[in-house]
Short mmCIF file of N, CA, C and O in Angstrom, two decimals:
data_model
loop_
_atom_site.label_atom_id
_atom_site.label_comp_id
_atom_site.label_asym_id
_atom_site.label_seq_id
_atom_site.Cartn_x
_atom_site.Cartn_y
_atom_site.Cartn_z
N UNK K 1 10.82 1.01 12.17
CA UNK K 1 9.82 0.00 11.85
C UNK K 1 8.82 -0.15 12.99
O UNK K 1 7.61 0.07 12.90
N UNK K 2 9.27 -0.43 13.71
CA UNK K 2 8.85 0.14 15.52
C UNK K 2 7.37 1.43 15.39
O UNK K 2 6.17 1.16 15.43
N UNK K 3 7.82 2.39 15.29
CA UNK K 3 6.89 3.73 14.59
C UNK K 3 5.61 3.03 13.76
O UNK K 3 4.44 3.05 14.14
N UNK K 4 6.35 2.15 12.02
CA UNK K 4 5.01 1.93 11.65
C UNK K 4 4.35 0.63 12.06
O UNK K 4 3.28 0.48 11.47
N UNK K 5 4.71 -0.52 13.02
CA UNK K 5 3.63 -0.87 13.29
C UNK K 5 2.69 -0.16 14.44
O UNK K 5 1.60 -0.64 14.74
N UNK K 6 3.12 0.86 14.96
CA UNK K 6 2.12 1.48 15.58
C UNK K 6 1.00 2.35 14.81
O UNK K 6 -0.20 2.47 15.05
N UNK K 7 1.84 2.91 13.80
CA UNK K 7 1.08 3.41 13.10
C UNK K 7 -0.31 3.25 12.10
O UNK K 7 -1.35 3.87 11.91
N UNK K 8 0.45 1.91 11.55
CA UNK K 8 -0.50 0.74 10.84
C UNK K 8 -1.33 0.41 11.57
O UNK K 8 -2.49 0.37 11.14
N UNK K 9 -1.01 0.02 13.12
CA UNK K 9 -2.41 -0.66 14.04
C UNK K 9 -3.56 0.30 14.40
O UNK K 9 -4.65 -0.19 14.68
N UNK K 10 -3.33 1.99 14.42
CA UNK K 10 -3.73 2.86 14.47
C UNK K 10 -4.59 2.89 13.63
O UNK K 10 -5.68 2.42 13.96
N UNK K 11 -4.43 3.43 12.33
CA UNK K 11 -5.01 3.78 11.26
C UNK K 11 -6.17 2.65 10.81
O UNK K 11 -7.28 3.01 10.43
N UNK K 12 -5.68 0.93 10.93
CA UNK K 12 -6.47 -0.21 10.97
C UNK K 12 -7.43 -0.35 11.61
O UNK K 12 -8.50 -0.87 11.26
N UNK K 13 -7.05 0.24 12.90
CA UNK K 13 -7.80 0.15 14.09
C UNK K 13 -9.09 1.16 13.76
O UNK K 13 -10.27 0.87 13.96
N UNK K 14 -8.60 2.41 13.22
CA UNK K 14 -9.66 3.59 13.01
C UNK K 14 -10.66 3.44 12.00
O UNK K 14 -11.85 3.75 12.05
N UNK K 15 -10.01 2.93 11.08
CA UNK K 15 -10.89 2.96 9.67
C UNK K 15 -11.46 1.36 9.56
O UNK K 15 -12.31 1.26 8.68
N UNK K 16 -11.29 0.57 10.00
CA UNK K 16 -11.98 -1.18 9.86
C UNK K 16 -12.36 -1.49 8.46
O UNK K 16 -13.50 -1.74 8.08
N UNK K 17 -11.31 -1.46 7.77
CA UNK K 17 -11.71 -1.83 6.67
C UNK K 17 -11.56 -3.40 6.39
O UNK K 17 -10.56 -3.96 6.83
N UNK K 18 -12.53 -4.14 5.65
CA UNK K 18 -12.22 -5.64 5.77
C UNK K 18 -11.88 -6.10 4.42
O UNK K 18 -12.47 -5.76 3.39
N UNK K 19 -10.89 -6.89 4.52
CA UNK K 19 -10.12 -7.58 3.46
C UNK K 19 -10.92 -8.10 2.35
O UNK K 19 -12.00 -8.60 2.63
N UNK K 20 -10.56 -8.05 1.17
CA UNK K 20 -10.76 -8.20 0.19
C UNK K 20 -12.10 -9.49 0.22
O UNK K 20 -11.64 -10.40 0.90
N UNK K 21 -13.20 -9.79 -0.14
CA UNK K 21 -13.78 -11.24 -0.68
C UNK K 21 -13.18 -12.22 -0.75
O UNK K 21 -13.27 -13.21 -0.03
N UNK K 22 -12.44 -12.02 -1.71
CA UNK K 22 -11.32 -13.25 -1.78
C UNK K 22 -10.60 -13.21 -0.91
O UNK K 22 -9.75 -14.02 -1.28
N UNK K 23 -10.30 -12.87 0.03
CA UNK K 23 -9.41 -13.56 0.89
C UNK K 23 -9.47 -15.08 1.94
O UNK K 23 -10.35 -15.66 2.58
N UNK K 24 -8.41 -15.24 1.76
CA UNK K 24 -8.70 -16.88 2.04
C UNK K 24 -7.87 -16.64 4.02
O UNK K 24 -6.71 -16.26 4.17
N UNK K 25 -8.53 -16.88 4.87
CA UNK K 25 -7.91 -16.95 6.28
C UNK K 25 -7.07 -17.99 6.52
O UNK K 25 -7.19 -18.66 7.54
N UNK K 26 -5.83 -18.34 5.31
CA UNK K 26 -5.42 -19.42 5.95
C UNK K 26 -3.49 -19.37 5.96
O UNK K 26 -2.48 -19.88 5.46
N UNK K 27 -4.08 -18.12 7.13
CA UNK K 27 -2.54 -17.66 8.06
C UNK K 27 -2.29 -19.22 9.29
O UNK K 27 -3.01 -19.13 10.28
N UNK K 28 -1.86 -19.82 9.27
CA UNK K 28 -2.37 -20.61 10.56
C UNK K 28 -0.86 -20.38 11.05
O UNK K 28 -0.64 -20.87 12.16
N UNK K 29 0.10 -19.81 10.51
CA UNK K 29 1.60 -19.90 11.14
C UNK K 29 2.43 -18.91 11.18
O UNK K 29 3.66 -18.82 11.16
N UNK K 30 0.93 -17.64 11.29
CA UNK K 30 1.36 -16.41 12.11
C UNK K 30 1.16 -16.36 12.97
O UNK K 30 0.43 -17.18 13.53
N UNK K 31 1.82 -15.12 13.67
CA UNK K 31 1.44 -14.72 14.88
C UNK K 31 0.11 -14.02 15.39
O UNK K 31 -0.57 -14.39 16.34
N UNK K 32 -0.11 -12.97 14.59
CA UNK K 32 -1.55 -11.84 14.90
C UNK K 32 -1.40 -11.75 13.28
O UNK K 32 -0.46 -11.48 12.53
N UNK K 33 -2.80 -12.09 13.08
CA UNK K 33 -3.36 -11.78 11.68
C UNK K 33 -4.67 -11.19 12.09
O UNK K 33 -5.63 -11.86 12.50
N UNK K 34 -4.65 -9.89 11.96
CA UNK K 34 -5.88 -9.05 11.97
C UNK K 34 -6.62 -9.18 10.88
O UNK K 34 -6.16 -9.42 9.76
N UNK K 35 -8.15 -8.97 11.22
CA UNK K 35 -9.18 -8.82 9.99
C UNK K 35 -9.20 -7.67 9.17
O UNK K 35 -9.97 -7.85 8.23
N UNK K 36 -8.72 -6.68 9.15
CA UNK K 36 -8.67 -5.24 8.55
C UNK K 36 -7.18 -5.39 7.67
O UNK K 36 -6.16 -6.01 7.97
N UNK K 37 -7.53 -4.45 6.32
CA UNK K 37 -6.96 -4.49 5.10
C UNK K 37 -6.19 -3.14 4.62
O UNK K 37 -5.34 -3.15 3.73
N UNK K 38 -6.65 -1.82 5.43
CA UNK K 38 -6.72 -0.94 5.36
C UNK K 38 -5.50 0.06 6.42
O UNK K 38 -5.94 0.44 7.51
N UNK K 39 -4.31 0.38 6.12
CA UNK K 39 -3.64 -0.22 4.78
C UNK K 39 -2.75 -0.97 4.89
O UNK K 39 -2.79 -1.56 5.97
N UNK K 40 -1.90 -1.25 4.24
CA UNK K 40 -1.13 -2.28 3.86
C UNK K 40 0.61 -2.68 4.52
O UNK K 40 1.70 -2.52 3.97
N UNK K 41 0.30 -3.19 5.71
CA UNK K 41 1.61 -2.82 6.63
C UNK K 41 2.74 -3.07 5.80
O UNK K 41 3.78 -2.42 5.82
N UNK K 42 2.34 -4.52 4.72
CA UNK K 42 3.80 -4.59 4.05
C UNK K 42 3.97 -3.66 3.17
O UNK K 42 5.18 -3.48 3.03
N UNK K 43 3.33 -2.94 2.49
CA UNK K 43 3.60 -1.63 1.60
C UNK K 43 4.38 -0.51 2.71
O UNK K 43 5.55 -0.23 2.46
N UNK K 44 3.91 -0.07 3.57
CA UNK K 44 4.24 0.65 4.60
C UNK K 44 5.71 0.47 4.67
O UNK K 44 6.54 1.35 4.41
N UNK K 45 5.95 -0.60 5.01
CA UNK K 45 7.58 -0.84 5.25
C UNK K 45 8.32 -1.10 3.86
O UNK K 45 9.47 -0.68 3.75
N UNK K 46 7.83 -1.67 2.97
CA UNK K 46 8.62 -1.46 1.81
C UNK K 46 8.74 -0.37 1.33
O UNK K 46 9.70 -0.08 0.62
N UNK K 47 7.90 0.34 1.59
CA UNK K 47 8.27 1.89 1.18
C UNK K 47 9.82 2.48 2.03
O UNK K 47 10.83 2.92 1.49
N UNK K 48 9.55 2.31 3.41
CA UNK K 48 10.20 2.97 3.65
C UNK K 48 11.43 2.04 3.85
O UNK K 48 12.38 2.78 3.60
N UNK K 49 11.77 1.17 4.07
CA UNK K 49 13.13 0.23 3.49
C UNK K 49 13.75 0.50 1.88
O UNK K 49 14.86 0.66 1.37
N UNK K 50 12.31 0.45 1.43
CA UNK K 50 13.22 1.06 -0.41
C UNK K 50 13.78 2.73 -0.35
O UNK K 50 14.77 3.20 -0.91
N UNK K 51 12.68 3.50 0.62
CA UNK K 51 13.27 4.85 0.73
C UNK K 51 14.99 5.03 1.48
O UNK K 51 15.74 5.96 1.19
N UNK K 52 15.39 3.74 2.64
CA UNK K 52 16.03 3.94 3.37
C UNK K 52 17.15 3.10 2.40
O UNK K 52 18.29 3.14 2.87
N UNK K 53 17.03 2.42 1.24
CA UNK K 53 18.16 1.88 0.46
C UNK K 53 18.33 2.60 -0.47
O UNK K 53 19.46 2.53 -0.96
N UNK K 54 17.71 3.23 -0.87
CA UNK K 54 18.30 4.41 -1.99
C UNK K 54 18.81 5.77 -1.48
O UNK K 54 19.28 6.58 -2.28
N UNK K 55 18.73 6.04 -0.22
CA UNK K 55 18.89 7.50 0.21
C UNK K 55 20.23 6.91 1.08
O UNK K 55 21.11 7.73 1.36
N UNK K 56 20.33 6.16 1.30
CA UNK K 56 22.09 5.87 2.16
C UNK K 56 22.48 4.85 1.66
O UNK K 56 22.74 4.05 2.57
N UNK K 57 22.70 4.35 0.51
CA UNK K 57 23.25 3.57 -0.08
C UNK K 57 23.93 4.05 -1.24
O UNK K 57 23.09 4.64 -1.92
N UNK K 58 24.93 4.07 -1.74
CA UNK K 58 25.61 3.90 -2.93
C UNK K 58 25.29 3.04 -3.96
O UNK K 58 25.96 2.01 -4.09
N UNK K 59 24.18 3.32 -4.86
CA UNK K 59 24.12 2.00 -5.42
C UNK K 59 23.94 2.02 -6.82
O UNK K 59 23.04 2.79 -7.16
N UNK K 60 24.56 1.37 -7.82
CA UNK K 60 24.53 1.78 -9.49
C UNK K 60 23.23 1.89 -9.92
O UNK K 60 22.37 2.28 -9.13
N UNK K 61 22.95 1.60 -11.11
CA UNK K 61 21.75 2.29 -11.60
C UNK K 61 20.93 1.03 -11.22
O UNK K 61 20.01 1.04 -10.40
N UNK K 62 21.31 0.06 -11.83
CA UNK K 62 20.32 -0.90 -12.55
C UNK K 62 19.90 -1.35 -10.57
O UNK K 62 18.77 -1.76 -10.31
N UNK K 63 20.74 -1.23 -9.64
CA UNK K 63 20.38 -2.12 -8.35
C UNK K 63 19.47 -1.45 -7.80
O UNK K 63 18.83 -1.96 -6.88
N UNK K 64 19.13 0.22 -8.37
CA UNK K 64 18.52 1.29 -7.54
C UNK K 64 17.20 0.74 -8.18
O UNK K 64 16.19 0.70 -7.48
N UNK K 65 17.17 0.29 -9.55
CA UNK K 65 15.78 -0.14 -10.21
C UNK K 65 15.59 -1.67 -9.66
O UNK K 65 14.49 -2.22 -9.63
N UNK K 66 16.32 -2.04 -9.41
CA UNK K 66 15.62 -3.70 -8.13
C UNK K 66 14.91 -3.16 -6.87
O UNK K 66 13.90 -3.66 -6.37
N UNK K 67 15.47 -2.22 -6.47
CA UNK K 67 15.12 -1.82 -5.50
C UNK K 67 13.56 -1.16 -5.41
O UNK K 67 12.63 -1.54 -4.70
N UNK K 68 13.60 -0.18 -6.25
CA UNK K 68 12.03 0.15 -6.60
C UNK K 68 11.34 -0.99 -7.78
O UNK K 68 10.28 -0.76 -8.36
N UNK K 69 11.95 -1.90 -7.93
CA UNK K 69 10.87 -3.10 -8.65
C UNK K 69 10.20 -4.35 -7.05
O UNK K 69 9.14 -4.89 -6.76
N UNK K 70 11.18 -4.29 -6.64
CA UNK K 70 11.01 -4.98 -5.33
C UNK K 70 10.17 -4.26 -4.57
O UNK K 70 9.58 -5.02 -3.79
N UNK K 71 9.94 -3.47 -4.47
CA UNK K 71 8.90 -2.35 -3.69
C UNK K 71 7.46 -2.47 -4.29
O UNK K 71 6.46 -2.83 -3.66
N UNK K 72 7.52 -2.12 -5.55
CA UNK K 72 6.43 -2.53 -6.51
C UNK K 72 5.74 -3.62 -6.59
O UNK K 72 4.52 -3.75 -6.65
N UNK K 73 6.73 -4.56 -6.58
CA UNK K 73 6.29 -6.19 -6.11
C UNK K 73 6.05 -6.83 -5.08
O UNK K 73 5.95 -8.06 -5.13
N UNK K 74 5.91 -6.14 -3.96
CA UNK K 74 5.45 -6.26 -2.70
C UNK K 74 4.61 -6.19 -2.70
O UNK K 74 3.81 -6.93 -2.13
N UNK K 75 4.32 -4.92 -3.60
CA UNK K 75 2.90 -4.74 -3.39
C UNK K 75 2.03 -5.11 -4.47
O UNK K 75 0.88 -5.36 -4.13
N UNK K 76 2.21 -5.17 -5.33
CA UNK K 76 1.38 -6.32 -6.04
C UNK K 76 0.76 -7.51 -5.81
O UNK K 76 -0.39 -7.91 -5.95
N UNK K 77 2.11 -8.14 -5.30
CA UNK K 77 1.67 -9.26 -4.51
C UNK K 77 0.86 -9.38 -3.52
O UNK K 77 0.52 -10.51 -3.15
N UNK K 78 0.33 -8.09 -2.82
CA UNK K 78 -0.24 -8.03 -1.63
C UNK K 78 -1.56 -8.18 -2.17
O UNK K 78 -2.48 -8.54 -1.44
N UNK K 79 -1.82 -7.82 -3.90
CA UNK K 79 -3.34 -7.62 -3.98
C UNK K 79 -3.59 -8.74 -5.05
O UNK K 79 -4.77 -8.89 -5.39
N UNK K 80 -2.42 -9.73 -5.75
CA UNK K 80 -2.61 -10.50 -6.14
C UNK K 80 -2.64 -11.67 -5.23
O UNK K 80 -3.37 -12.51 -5.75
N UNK K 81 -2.21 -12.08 -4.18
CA UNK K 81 -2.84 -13.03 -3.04
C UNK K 81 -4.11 -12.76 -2.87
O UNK K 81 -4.86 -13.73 -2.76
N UNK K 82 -4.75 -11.29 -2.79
CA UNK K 82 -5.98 -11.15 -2.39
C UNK K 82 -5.86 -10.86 -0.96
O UNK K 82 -6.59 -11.62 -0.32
N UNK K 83 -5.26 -10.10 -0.29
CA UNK K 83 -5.16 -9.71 1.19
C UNK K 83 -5.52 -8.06 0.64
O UNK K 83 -6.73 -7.90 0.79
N UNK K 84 -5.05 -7.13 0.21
CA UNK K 84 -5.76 -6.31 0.09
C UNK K 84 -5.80 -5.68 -1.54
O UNK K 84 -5.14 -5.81 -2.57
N UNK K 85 -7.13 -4.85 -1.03
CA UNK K 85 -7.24 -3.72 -2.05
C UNK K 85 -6.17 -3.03 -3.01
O UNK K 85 -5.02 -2.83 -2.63
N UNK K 86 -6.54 -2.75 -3.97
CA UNK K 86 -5.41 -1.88 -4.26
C UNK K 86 -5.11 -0.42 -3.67
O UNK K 86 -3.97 0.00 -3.49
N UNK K 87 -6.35 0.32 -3.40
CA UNK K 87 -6.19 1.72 -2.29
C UNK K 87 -5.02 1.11 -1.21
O UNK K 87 -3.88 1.58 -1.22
N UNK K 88 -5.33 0.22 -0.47
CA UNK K 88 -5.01 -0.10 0.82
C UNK K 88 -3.54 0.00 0.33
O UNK K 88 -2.80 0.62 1.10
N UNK K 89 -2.98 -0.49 -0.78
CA UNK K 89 -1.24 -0.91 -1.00
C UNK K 89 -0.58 1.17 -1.52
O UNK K 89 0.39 1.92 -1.33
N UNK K 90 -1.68 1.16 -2.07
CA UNK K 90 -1.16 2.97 -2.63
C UNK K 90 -1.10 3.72 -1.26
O UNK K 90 -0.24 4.54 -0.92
N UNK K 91 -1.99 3.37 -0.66
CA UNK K 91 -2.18 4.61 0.93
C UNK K 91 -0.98 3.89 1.33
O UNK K 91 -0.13 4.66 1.77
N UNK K 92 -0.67 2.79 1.32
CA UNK K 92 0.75 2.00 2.16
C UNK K 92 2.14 2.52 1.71
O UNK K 92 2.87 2.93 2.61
N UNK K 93 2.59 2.57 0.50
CA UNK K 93 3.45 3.26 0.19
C UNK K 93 3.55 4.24 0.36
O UNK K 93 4.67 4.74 0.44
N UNK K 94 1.93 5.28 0.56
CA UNK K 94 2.11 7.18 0.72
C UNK K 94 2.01 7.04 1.99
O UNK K 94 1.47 8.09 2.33
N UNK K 95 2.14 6.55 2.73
CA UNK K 95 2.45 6.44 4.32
C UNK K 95 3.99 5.92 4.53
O UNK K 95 4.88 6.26 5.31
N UNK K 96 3.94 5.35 3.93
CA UNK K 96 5.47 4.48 4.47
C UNK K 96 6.56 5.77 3.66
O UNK K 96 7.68 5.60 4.13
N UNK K 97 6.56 6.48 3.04
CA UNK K 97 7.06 7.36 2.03
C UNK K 97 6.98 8.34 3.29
O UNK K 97 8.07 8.67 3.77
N UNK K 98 5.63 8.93 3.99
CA UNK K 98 6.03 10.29 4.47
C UNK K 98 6.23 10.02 5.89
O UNK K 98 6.46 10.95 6.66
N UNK K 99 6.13 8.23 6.50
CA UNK K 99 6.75 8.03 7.70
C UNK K 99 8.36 8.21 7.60
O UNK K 99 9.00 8.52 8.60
N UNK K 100 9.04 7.99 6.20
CA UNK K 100 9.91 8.32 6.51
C UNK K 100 11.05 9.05 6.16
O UNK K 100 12.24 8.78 6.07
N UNK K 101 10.29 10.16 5.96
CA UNK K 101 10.35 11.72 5.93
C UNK K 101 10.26 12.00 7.57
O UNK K 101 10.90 12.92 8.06
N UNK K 102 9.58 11.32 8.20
CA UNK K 102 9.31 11.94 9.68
C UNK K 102 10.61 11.42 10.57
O UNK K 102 11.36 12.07 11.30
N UNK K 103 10.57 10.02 10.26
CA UNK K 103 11.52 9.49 10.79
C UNK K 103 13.27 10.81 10.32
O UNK K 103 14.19 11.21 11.04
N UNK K 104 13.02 11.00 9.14
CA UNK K 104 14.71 11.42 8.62
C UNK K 104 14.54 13.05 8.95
O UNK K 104 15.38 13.88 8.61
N UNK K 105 13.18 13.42 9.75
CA UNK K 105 13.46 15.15 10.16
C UNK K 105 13.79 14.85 11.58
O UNK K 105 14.23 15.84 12.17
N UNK K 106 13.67 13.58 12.42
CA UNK K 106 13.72 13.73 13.71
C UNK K 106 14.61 13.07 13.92
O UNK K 106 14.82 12.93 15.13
N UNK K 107 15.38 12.48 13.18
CA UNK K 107 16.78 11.73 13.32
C UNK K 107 17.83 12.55 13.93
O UNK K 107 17.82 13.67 13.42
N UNK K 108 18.88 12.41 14.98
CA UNK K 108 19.50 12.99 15.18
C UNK K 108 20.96 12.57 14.76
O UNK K 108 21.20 11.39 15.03
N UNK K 109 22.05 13.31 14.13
CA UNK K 109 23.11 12.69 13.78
C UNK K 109 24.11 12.52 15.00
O UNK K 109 24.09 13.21 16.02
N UNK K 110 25.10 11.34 14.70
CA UNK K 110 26.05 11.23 16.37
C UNK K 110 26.58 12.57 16.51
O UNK K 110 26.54 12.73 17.73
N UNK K 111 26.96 13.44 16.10
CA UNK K 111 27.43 14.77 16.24
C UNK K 111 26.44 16.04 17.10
O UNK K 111 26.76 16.89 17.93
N UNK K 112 25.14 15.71 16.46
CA UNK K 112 24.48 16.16 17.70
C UNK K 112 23.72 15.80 18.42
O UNK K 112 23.02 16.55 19.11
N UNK K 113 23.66 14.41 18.45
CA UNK K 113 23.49 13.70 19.47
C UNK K 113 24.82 13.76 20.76
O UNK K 113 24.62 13.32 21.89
N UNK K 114 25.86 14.24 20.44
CA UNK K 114 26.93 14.09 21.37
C UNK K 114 26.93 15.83 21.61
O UNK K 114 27.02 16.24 22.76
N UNK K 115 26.89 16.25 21.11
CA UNK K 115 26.88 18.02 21.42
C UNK K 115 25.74 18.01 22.63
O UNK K 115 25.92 18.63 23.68
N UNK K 116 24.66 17.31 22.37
CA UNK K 116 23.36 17.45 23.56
C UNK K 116 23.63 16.75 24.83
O UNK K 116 23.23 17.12 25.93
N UNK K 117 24.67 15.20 24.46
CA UNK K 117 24.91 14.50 25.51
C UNK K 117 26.17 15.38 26.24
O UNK K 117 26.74 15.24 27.32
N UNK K 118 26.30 16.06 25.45
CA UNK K 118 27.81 16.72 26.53
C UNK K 118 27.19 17.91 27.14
O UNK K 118 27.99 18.59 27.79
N UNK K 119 26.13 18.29 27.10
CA UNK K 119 25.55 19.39 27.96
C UNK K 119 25.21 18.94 29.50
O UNK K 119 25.46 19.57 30.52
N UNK K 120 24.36 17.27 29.34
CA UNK K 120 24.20 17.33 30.00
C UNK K 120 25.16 17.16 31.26
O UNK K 120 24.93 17.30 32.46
N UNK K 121 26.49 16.77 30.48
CA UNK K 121 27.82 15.58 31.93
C UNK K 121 28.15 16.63 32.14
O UNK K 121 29.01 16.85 32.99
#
């Protein structure tokens, strides 16, 4: 998660895209509420939290479909408040989707994580 808010502040930072018309500024009981919309940090992480509950979880049918309805509804919600676009929530999920793909090629398992730590003792 760490990874995508860097990533998100990056991409925000590059492209300045500004929030929807409708958006109403009335965060007063956050912490950092940036002006840029572009894309959608909470899509970003629901992606990859829904990617990271269906790929190591055991889970019956109908909980695997909460899981991608809850994902869906994140982001809906993100553009029915009026915080962003709808691009901004689609690029958020296809980011949060191939962050973590990146994250699960560079993962190391305790097995070789301990094969590398025993080289070095």
């Amino acid at each position: 998660l760490l990874l995508d808010l860097i990533l998100v502040g990056i991409v925000k930072a590059v492209v300045r895209r500004r929030r929807p018309a409708q958006n109403q500024m009335d965060m007063f009981a956050t912490f950092s509420v940036d002006t840029y919309s572009f894309p959608s940090g909470h899509a970003t992480r629901a992606a990859m939290c829904g990617r990271f509950l269906l790929a190591h979880l055991v889970l019956a049918a109908p909980l695997r479909v909460l899981v991608l309805l809850w994902v869906g509804l994140m982001g809906l919600s993100r553009v029915l408040l009026g915080r962003h676009n709808v691009t901004d929530v689609l690029f958020g999920f296809w980011m949060g989707y191939c962050q973590y793909n990146l994250v699960e090629i560079l993962w190391f398992s305790p097995q070789t994580l301990q094969g590398l730590l025993g080289h070095l003792a």
